XYZ file of C-alpha atoms in Angstrom:
606
model
C -2.528 10.088 13.968
C -1.376 7.385 11.657
C -1.214 5.937 8.166
C -3.731 3.520 6.666
C -3.799 1.426 3.510
C -5.758 -1.501 2.153
C -7.524 -3.341 -0.625
C -10.781 -5.112 -1.393
C -10.174 -7.564 -4.229
C -12.930 -9.161 -6.272
C -11.566 -12.584 -7.124
C -8.310 -13.216 -5.262
C -7.007 -13.103 -1.730
C -5.479 -9.898 -0.415
C -1.694 -9.947 -0.667
C 0.016 -9.645 2.720
C 3.366 -8.815 1.136
C 1.871 -5.821 -0.665
C 0.177 -4.670 2.527
C 3.484 -4.839 4.354
C 5.100 -2.821 1.550
C 2.351 -0.200 1.858
C 2.859 -0.044 5.621
C 6.586 0.413 5.070
C 5.842 3.306 2.696
C 3.776 4.914 5.485
C 6.177 4.192 8.343
C 6.953 7.905 8.788
C 3.266 8.518 9.558
C 3.292 5.870 12.271
C 6.678 5.160 13.809
C 5.210 3.685 17.011
C 3.743 0.434 15.679
C 2.076 -1.450 12.836
C -0.947 -3.711 12.520
C -2.666 -5.691 9.788
C -5.959 -7.424 8.980
C -6.268 -10.069 6.238
C -9.418 -11.987 5.374
C -10.190 -13.246 1.905
C -10.038 -10.358 -0.538
C -9.884 -7.730 2.204
C -6.640 -6.436 3.616
C -6.006 -3.406 5.837
C -2.730 -2.058 7.230
C -2.104 0.560 9.913
C 0.972 2.446 11.085
C 0.580 4.172 14.444
C 1.668 7.478 15.914
C 0.469 7.023 19.496
C -1.294 10.095 20.916
C -4.220 8.751 23.002
C -4.282 5.476 24.996
C -0.586 4.886 24.406
C -0.638 1.335 25.794
C -3.796 -0.108 24.243
C -4.715 2.011 21.207
C -3.029 -0.129 18.541
C -4.974 -0.938 15.393
C -6.802 -2.613 13.744
C -9.552 -2.196 16.339
C -12.297 -4.839 16.582
C -15.821 -4.728 17.966
C -16.420 -7.060 20.927
C -18.020 -9.651 18.563
C -15.190 -9.283 15.985
C -17.680 -8.416 13.235
C -16.414 -4.860 12.747
C -12.776 -4.039 11.978
C -11.371 -0.492 11.867
C -8.178 1.269 10.819
C -8.166 5.037 11.217
C -5.897 8.051 10.828
C -6.602 11.150 12.875
C -8.363 12.167 16.054
C -12.001 12.004 17.115
C -11.993 14.879 19.563
C -15.424 14.295 21.090
C -14.675 10.670 21.922
C -15.216 11.167 25.648
C -18.789 12.430 25.216
C -19.476 9.963 22.408
C -18.215 7.017 24.430
C -20.416 7.996 27.355
C -23.430 8.098 25.025
C -22.617 4.747 23.429
C -21.942 3.032 26.739
C -25.341 4.292 27.849
C -26.805 2.481 24.845
C -25.158 -0.768 26.001
C -21.934 -0.914 23.976
C -18.853 -2.293 25.720
C -15.423 -0.816 24.968
C -12.110 -2.674 25.139
C -9.723 0.340 25.035
C -9.651 4.056 25.745
C -8.777 4.874 22.129
C -10.678 7.780 20.605
C -11.046 5.774 17.376
C -12.891 2.875 19.043
C -15.928 5.139 19.316
C -16.247 4.979 15.496
C -16.857 1.205 15.681
C -19.772 1.459 18.055
C -21.139 4.640 16.510
C -21.427 2.638 13.275
C -23.045 -0.238 15.161
C -25.516 2.192 16.739
C -26.392 4.426 13.774
C -25.250 2.652 10.615
C -23.840 4.649 7.689
C -24.970 7.919 9.278
C -22.582 7.377 12.205
C -20.066 9.861 10.818
C -22.378 12.766 11.677
C -21.608 12.037 15.332
C -17.814 12.292 14.887
C -16.126 15.639 15.567
C -12.534 15.712 14.447
C -10.020 15.076 11.698
C -9.978 11.560 10.338
C -9.708 9.178 7.427
C -10.974 5.732 8.317
C -11.703 2.330 6.815
C -14.343 0.213 8.542
C -14.961 -3.369 7.408
C -18.311 -4.961 8.257
C -17.604 -8.702 8.074
C -21.280 -9.707 8.285
C -22.163 -7.599 5.221
C -18.800 -8.061 3.470
C -18.666 -4.292 2.944
C -15.868 -1.793 3.458
C -16.690 1.830 4.285
C -14.140 4.598 3.665
C -14.780 8.019 5.237
C -12.838 11.293 5.175
C -13.397 14.186 7.609
C -15.565 17.130 6.632
C -12.782 19.587 5.774
C -10.223 17.123 4.383
C -7.715 17.674 7.195
C -6.599 14.057 6.882
C -5.794 12.586 3.448
C -7.287 9.549 1.736
C -6.698 8.297 -1.809
C -8.508 5.579 -3.740
C -7.943 3.570 -6.915
C -10.347 1.172 -8.607
C -9.718 -1.314 -11.423
C -10.848 -4.706 -12.697
C -9.153 -6.477 -9.774
C -10.737 -4.392 -7.006
C -10.404 -1.217 -4.949
C -7.291 0.091 -3.188
C -6.902 2.920 -0.668
C -4.181 4.690 1.271
C -3.214 7.793 3.232
C -0.623 8.754 0.631
C 0.065 8.025 -3.025
C 3.169 6.107 -1.931
C 0.965 3.492 -0.267
C -1.012 2.942 -3.464
C 2.170 2.667 -5.496
C 3.216 -0.143 -3.135
C -0.185 -1.867 -3.188
C -0.392 -1.843 -6.971
C 3.307 -2.626 -7.573
C 3.090 -0.656 -10.819
C 4.985 2.356 -12.063
C 2.643 5.374 -11.815
C 1.525 7.243 -14.918
C 1.043 11.022 -14.912
C -2.418 12.505 -15.468
C -2.008 15.557 -17.763
C -5.027 17.262 -16.198
C -3.404 16.956 -12.792
C -0.094 18.243 -14.142
C -1.751 21.325 -15.682
C -3.591 22.020 -12.427
C -0.341 21.776 -10.485
C 1.500 24.095 -12.881
C -1.193 26.767 -12.911
C -2.709 26.552 -9.429
C 0.144 25.216 -7.282
C -1.810 22.029 -6.526
C -4.107 19.401 -8.007
C -7.642 19.673 -6.748
C -10.816 17.862 -5.827
C -10.743 14.243 -7.096
C -7.894 14.822 -9.573
C -4.340 13.907 -8.601
C -1.077 13.962 -10.500
C -1.348 10.207 -11.041
C -3.684 8.657 -13.598
C -6.224 6.309 -12.004
C -5.749 7.566 -8.442
C -8.211 10.050 -7.015
C -8.902 11.667 -3.683
C -11.774 10.746 -1.482
C -13.235 14.235 -1.181
C -13.558 16.106 2.096
C -16.818 15.091 3.728
C -17.192 12.047 1.459
C -17.967 8.398 2.210
C -17.369 5.457 -0.134
C -19.036 2.056 0.310
C -17.237 -0.910 -1.276
C -18.356 -4.521 -1.785
C -17.129 -7.556 -3.645
C -18.221 -6.097 -6.988
C -16.368 -2.827 -6.360
C -17.657 0.595 -5.356
C -21.330 0.385 -4.396
C -21.965 4.086 -3.780
C -20.302 7.381 -2.862
C -21.938 10.292 -1.115
C -21.161 13.623 0.530
C -22.265 13.589 4.159
C -21.128 17.221 4.691
C -20.750 20.230 2.408
C -20.839 23.996 3.043
C -23.964 24.269 0.873
C -26.707 24.412 3.497
C -25.384 26.736 6.176
C -28.106 29.012 7.544
C -27.249 32.738 7.768
C -26.565 34.129 11.223
C -29.442 36.415 12.204
C -28.312 37.934 15.492
C -26.315 41.038 16.354
C -22.526 41.236 16.290
C -22.481 41.279 20.093
C -24.502 38.052 20.138
C -22.181 36.547 17.530
C -19.154 37.446 19.657
C -20.556 35.714 22.726
C -21.571 32.649 20.740
C -18.144 32.427 19.120
C -16.306 32.873 22.418
C -18.145 29.909 23.912
C -17.736 27.824 20.759
C -14.006 28.513 20.512
C -13.433 27.617 24.150
C -15.297 24.341 23.663
C -13.322 23.544 20.494
C -10.025 24.208 22.269
C -11.103 22.100 25.246
C -11.606 18.967 23.185
C -8.655 19.668 20.863
C -6.388 19.649 23.909
C -7.138 15.982 24.604
C -3.819 14.189 24.336
C -1.661 11.795 26.314
C 1.541 13.410 24.958
C 2.933 16.984 25.065
C 1.639 19.672 22.687
C 3.071 22.829 21.102
C 2.181 25.619 18.682
C 3.583 26.958 15.414
C 3.578 30.709 16.061
C 3.716 33.281 13.276
C 3.440 37.028 13.651
C -0.258 36.965 12.744
C -3.552 37.037 14.626
C -4.659 33.421 14.179
C -1.786 31.583 15.834
C -1.452 34.306 18.490
C -5.118 33.846 19.422
C -4.518 30.111 19.756
C -1.573 30.823 22.040
C -3.758 33.017 24.254
C -6.367 30.250 24.572
C -3.745 27.561 25.138
C -2.178 29.719 27.851
C -5.553 29.919 29.585
C -6.250 26.181 29.429
C -2.788 24.630 29.934
C -1.084 24.242 33.294
C 2.476 24.436 31.926
C 4.032 27.032 29.586
C 3.219 26.335 25.934
C 6.085 25.373 23.631
C 6.042 27.650 20.579
C 8.073 27.526 17.364
C 8.710 30.283 14.823
C 10.759 30.501 11.642
C 12.442 33.373 9.824
C 14.900 34.061 7.019
C 17.655 36.509 7.988
C 19.537 38.420 5.302
C 16.758 37.940 2.739
C 14.382 40.264 0.897
C 11.190 38.984 2.554
C 9.481 40.402 5.627
C 10.511 38.893 8.944
C 7.825 38.403 11.599
C 10.086 36.866 14.227
C 10.033 39.983 16.413
C 6.222 40.024 16.541
C 6.110 36.312 17.302
C 8.712 36.696 20.027
C 6.799 39.550 21.673
C 3.560 37.586 21.808
C 5.347 34.452 23.034
C 6.912 36.456 25.857
C 3.561 37.971 26.824
C 2.091 34.498 27.365
C 5.191 33.036 29.007
C 5.722 30.514 26.222
C 8.822 28.346 25.865
C 9.758 29.858 22.540
C 12.082 28.351 19.929
C 13.239 30.338 16.895
C 14.531 28.675 13.753
C 16.498 30.987 11.454
C 17.083 29.382 8.067
C 19.441 30.285 5.262
C 19.346 29.414 1.575
C 21.420 26.236 1.899
C 19.278 24.748 4.676
C 16.039 25.500 2.844
C 17.133 24.361 -0.614
C 18.663 21.167 0.696
C 15.315 20.344 2.326
C 13.633 20.441 -1.102
C 14.068 16.789 -2.183
C 12.782 15.487 1.136
C 9.828 17.901 1.155
C 8.856 16.767 -2.373
C 9.005 13.147 -1.251
C 7.015 13.956 1.887
C 4.371 16.012 0.041
C 3.811 12.972 -2.181
C 0.772 14.651 -3.717
C 2.866 17.215 -5.586
C 2.174 20.827 -4.645
C 4.389 23.852 -5.188
C 3.945 25.800 -1.964
C 7.241 27.495 -1.013
C 6.259 27.203 2.639
C 6.686 23.419 2.550
C 10.387 23.966 3.211
C 10.250 25.970 6.467
C 7.248 24.019 7.756
C 9.097 20.735 7.222
C 12.157 22.076 9.044
C 9.976 23.429 11.866
C 8.357 20.005 12.188
C 11.768 18.345 12.288
C 12.788 20.681 15.121
C 9.522 20.334 17.037
C 9.708 16.535 16.813
C 12.637 16.651 19.232
C 10.258 17.926 21.929
C 6.745 16.680 21.237
C 4.246 14.855 19.022
C 1.361 17.345 18.695
C 1.482 20.883 17.276
C -1.375 23.374 16.928
C -1.427 25.824 14.006
C -3.715 28.544 12.694
C -4.733 27.158 9.279
C -8.234 28.145 8.240
C -8.563 31.559 9.860
C -8.304 33.479 6.592
C -10.678 31.200 4.690
C -13.277 30.926 7.437
C -13.305 34.635 8.377
C -12.461 36.214 4.971
C -8.944 37.483 5.485
C -7.617 37.365 1.914
C -7.508 40.380 -0.383
C -9.089 38.327 -3.209
C -12.373 38.387 -1.275
C -12.342 42.184 -1.623
C -11.625 42.332 -5.366
C -13.723 44.935 -7.239
C -16.925 43.597 -8.754
C -15.889 44.866 -12.174
C -12.737 42.775 -12.079
C -14.680 39.656 -11.169
C -17.296 40.424 -13.841
C -14.628 40.644 -16.540
C -13.130 37.340 -15.453
C -16.586 35.792 -15.436
C -16.916 36.795 -19.101
C -13.628 35.054 -19.887
C -14.457 32.000 -17.786
C -18.262 31.496 -17.749
C -19.650 29.815 -14.665
C -16.708 30.767 -12.456
C -18.145 33.823 -10.741
C -14.866 35.445 -11.779
C -13.241 33.966 -8.694
C -9.760 32.379 -8.757
C -9.508 32.762 -12.518
C -5.826 33.753 -12.624
C -3.119 31.527 -14.090
C 0.487 31.322 -12.923
C 1.788 30.612 -16.426
C 0.580 33.162 -18.987
C -0.905 31.946 -22.276
C 2.143 33.025 -24.257
C 4.318 30.834 -22.040
C 1.883 27.927 -22.257
C 2.318 28.013 -26.027
C 6.104 27.956 -25.760
C 6.557 25.661 -22.768
C 3.875 22.966 -22.942
C 4.296 19.815 -24.985
C 1.472 18.595 -27.230
C -0.339 16.559 -24.536
C -0.377 19.445 -22.075
C -1.670 21.781 -24.788
C -4.685 19.499 -25.178
C -5.471 19.894 -21.454
C -4.348 23.481 -20.902
C -7.744 24.827 -19.798
C -8.346 22.093 -17.231
C -6.725 24.179 -14.465
C -9.984 26.109 -14.021
C -12.284 23.081 -13.732
C -12.210 22.538 -9.940
C -12.956 26.198 -9.166
C -15.799 26.403 -11.681
C -17.281 23.105 -10.476
C -17.202 24.271 -6.864
C -18.719 27.654 -7.709
C -21.509 25.993 -9.674
C -22.130 23.461 -6.918
C -22.961 26.151 -4.357
C -26.491 27.540 -3.964
C -27.108 30.693 -6.013
C -28.816 32.112 -2.936
C -25.529 31.941 -1.023
C -23.960 35.403 -0.586
C -21.055 36.094 -2.935
C -18.492 36.387 -0.135
C -19.560 33.094 1.443
C -19.406 31.439 -2.001
C -15.827 32.634 -2.482
C -14.904 31.382 0.965
C -16.566 28.020 0.287
C -14.700 27.603 -3.024
C -11.396 28.270 -1.248
C -12.289 25.872 1.562
C -13.024 23.082 -0.918
C -9.979 23.679 -3.158
C -7.069 25.815 -1.955
C -7.463 24.957 1.728
C -8.074 21.219 1.337
C -5.606 20.612 -1.488
C -2.738 22.966 -0.651
C -2.659 24.306 2.906
C -3.871 21.114 4.542
C -1.602 18.948 2.406
C 1.300 21.014 3.721
C 0.006 20.845 7.296
C -0.408 17.083 7.155
C 2.528 15.829 5.064
C 5.298 18.131 6.285
C 4.463 17.315 9.908
C 3.729 13.622 9.491
C 7.040 13.172 7.675
C 8.593 13.779 11.107
C 6.011 11.931 13.208
C 4.230 15.101 14.384
C 0.452 15.514 14.484
C -0.961 18.877 13.425
C -4.164 20.190 15.015
C -6.125 23.017 13.391
C -8.898 24.286 15.703
C -10.170 26.933 13.272
C -11.191 24.029 11.025
C -13.470 22.334 13.493
C -16.561 22.059 11.277
C -18.638 24.051 13.772
C -16.207 26.984 13.504
C -16.314 26.760 9.694
C -20.098 26.749 9.662
C -20.172 29.693 12.049
C -17.734 31.746 9.965
C -19.550 31.095 6.695
C -22.872 31.990 8.319
C -21.792 35.520 9.295
C -22.927 38.407 7.087
C -20.266 40.009 4.905
C -20.504 43.264 6.871
C -19.184 41.515 9.992
C -16.194 40.087 8.113
C -15.078 42.884 5.774
C -14.964 46.663 6.231
C -13.515 48.642 3.351
C -10.059 47.286 2.614
C -9.783 45.293 5.844
C -10.717 41.642 6.062
C -11.211 39.196 8.918
C -12.861 41.939 10.964
C -14.956 39.641 13.139
C -11.994 37.512 14.160
C -9.881 40.604 14.846
C -12.558 42.138 17.068
C -12.947 38.868 18.935
C -9.161 38.559 19.296
C -9.068 41.956 21.064
C -10.395 40.104 24.098
C -7.224 38.040 24.247
C -4.401 39.928 22.486
C -2.773 43.378 22.536
C -4.411 45.888 20.188
C -1.228 46.549 18.215
C -0.872 42.842 17.459
C -4.494 42.486 16.361
C -4.460 45.523 14.075
C -0.887 45.376 12.806
C -0.418 45.106 9.049
C -0.509 41.488 7.869
C 2.683 40.700 6.002
C 1.962 37.101 5.037
C 4.366 34.185 5.171
C 6.815 34.384 2.277
C 9.889 32.288 1.531
C 12.706 34.091 -0.342
C 12.819 31.720 -3.330
C 13.094 34.662 -5.752
C 16.383 35.607 -4.083
C 17.874 32.248 -5.028
C 16.890 31.635 -8.660
C 19.589 33.673 -10.337
C 23.255 33.501 -11.268
C 25.078 30.139 -11.112
C 22.156 28.342 -9.429
C 19.824 29.292 -12.279
C 22.407 28.102 -14.804
C 22.729 24.756 -13.010
C 18.961 24.415 -12.715
C 18.459 25.056 -16.431
C 20.981 22.355 -17.377
C 19.431 19.875 -14.933
C 15.871 20.511 -16.080
C 16.839 20.061 -19.715
C 18.296 16.652 -18.823
C 15.295 15.583 -16.724
C 13.322 12.709 -18.281
C 10.071 14.148 -16.934
C 10.740 17.610 -18.327
C 11.765 16.160 -21.675
C 8.537 14.165 -21.880
C 6.098 16.956 -21.035
C 7.746 20.279 -21.956
C 9.452 21.990 -24.891
C 13.194 22.614 -24.369
C 13.164 25.897 -26.282
C 10.376 27.181 -24.065
C 12.323 26.241 -20.950
C 15.431 28.005 -22.240
C 13.358 31.109 -22.979
C 11.823 31.008 -19.494
C 15.280 30.889 -17.889
C 16.475 33.730 -20.132
C 13.514 35.816 -19.035
C 14.396 35.122 -15.380
C 17.946 36.341 -16.011
C 16.517 39.603 -17.350
C 14.880 40.170 -13.914
C 11.380 39.507 -15.246
C 10.230 37.281 -12.418
C 9.490 33.711 -13.539
C 10.241 32.214 -10.133
C 6.930 30.410 -9.685
C 6.901 28.425 -12.954
C 10.587 27.566 -12.574
C 10.050 26.415 -9.001
C 7.154 24.194 -10.059
C 9.211 22.697 -12.888
C 12.031 22.025 -10.439
C 9.732 20.272 -7.973
C 8.101 18.276 -10.771
C 11.516 17.136 -12.019
C 12.451 15.972 -8.496
C 9.059 14.248 -8.042
C 9.459 12.499 -11.406
C 12.971 11.410 -10.480
C 11.812 9.980 -7.144
C 8.535 8.328 -8.094
C 8.582 7.675 -11.858
C 12.228 7.117 -12.758
C 13.047 5.852 -9.271
C 11.311 3.488 -6.868
C 10.040 6.128 -4.431
C 12.867 5.629 -1.953
C 13.055 8.209 0.833
C 15.847 10.753 0.172
C 18.079 12.166 2.874
C 16.619 14.917 5.033
C 19.218 17.278 3.544
C 20.167 16.578 -0.072
C 21.456 18.623 -3.000
C 18.352 19.489 -5.092
C 20.417 19.774 -8.277
C 22.528 16.656 -7.794
C 19.480 14.505 -7.099
C 18.308 15.103 -10.679
C 21.534 13.616 -11.995
C 21.438 10.444 -9.869
């Protein structure tokens, strides 16, 4: 688990000083070491968080003939089996690093080598003999990778911060990305908040040569998953074996592991499997918000931790601790997203980092096994939304900021892009086969947008900011394919979702935990945005250079007035607040890392 950055320039030599600046910007992702490769127009930097082969796994990694050079972020979980296969074909390894298998898999199978890799990864592989650089991102987008191309060449990095350092230019905001963030909570697919920088998509590969990008292709999508044809009993047995195999290879680590434990089914099921496969008690971590209006699942988490003899740590957070984590979480998120849960997850990661380097979590269970209520929306409701937004299937067509507030709040440039929030969802819906069942299509849209561009951003950035690797077994691509293949009747019954996973979990968990009402994970932000804090926030936002450039002051004043009247405008205000901090850090400022605890109002005045 690491950070990577690099460039492939057309006419000039790669700049070592810029590479070092990019590595410095990614130091939090890899506090255990740095490495660099420079040759002509090609430069690659790596910052290392050592998890496997602690002594010899530093990067860049080279093939035995020095013709292939690799920097990689992530874990290739099936490296043991893959190495055995490649050694059988005559390849000689120099380390026990999981990532070295990517070098020889490429040597053995060429561009199709990525099909052999099971795991979470973003990698850059330079073939010196062909003078070509190959960038690859894992199938689900668990690990991040950004790219920028211009007349000088192509640049890449694990975070936007790395590209800012490589380009040594002040970033410019993309209005499409800003509208997507405001309405959806996140930018999505290729679009980012920064003009000229895009994501390498989940399951995408990019081949680069001296003239620039040669080709891009998707090596994995959810489009061609065959329906499961067996009985539910057969599905249960198949899934049990698959899940045990996934956990077996996900447990490969040369450092201690832990688990983020909520009161839900997904993380509890992981705890049960970890308990079965680990020799020592599992370290678990839970978070709650005492004296707030939101539901508290600490008691449920504590009960399940006790049942499996876990070494359980509880973090109880108040308003001051959470709010003062906001500037750092915005800096860490980098790719601006408005998820309230960034705050507690970042503080959990900070606490867990005192004990370990690897944490499991349950991301993906709801998307893969249809747990969300939106999958059970009435057909009439979806049909009406389809009329309003043709080509969308009526799925995910709900805005955070109502049209009347768009008119009052948006500046002229945002008005011109105000409908762009829907584009990623419509594009994903249209890109799926019409023969795909409606439920599976909804799941696939979420997997390619909300999961990749919100939940997994949180899971990666909030943990990596503290040098902690997150592992998400439910997002092993074989589990995802299995879940999407199941018929709707196995996943949803009436008003209850995630039925298959619940029934499977009965094998490992108490019945009352499996069938208890899901409360969700909510942060009490609405409790905070009132009274003196709201007054201070309004004054700070009106002074913010970013807010002044993109929004109408009268609209902002009206939004705050509406909040004071107890008509909840928490979400748009929170997103404006985060945007103002992001703008202050990365546009007005030089992207310097703020303190772990900093006043989120005062930082706007600095």
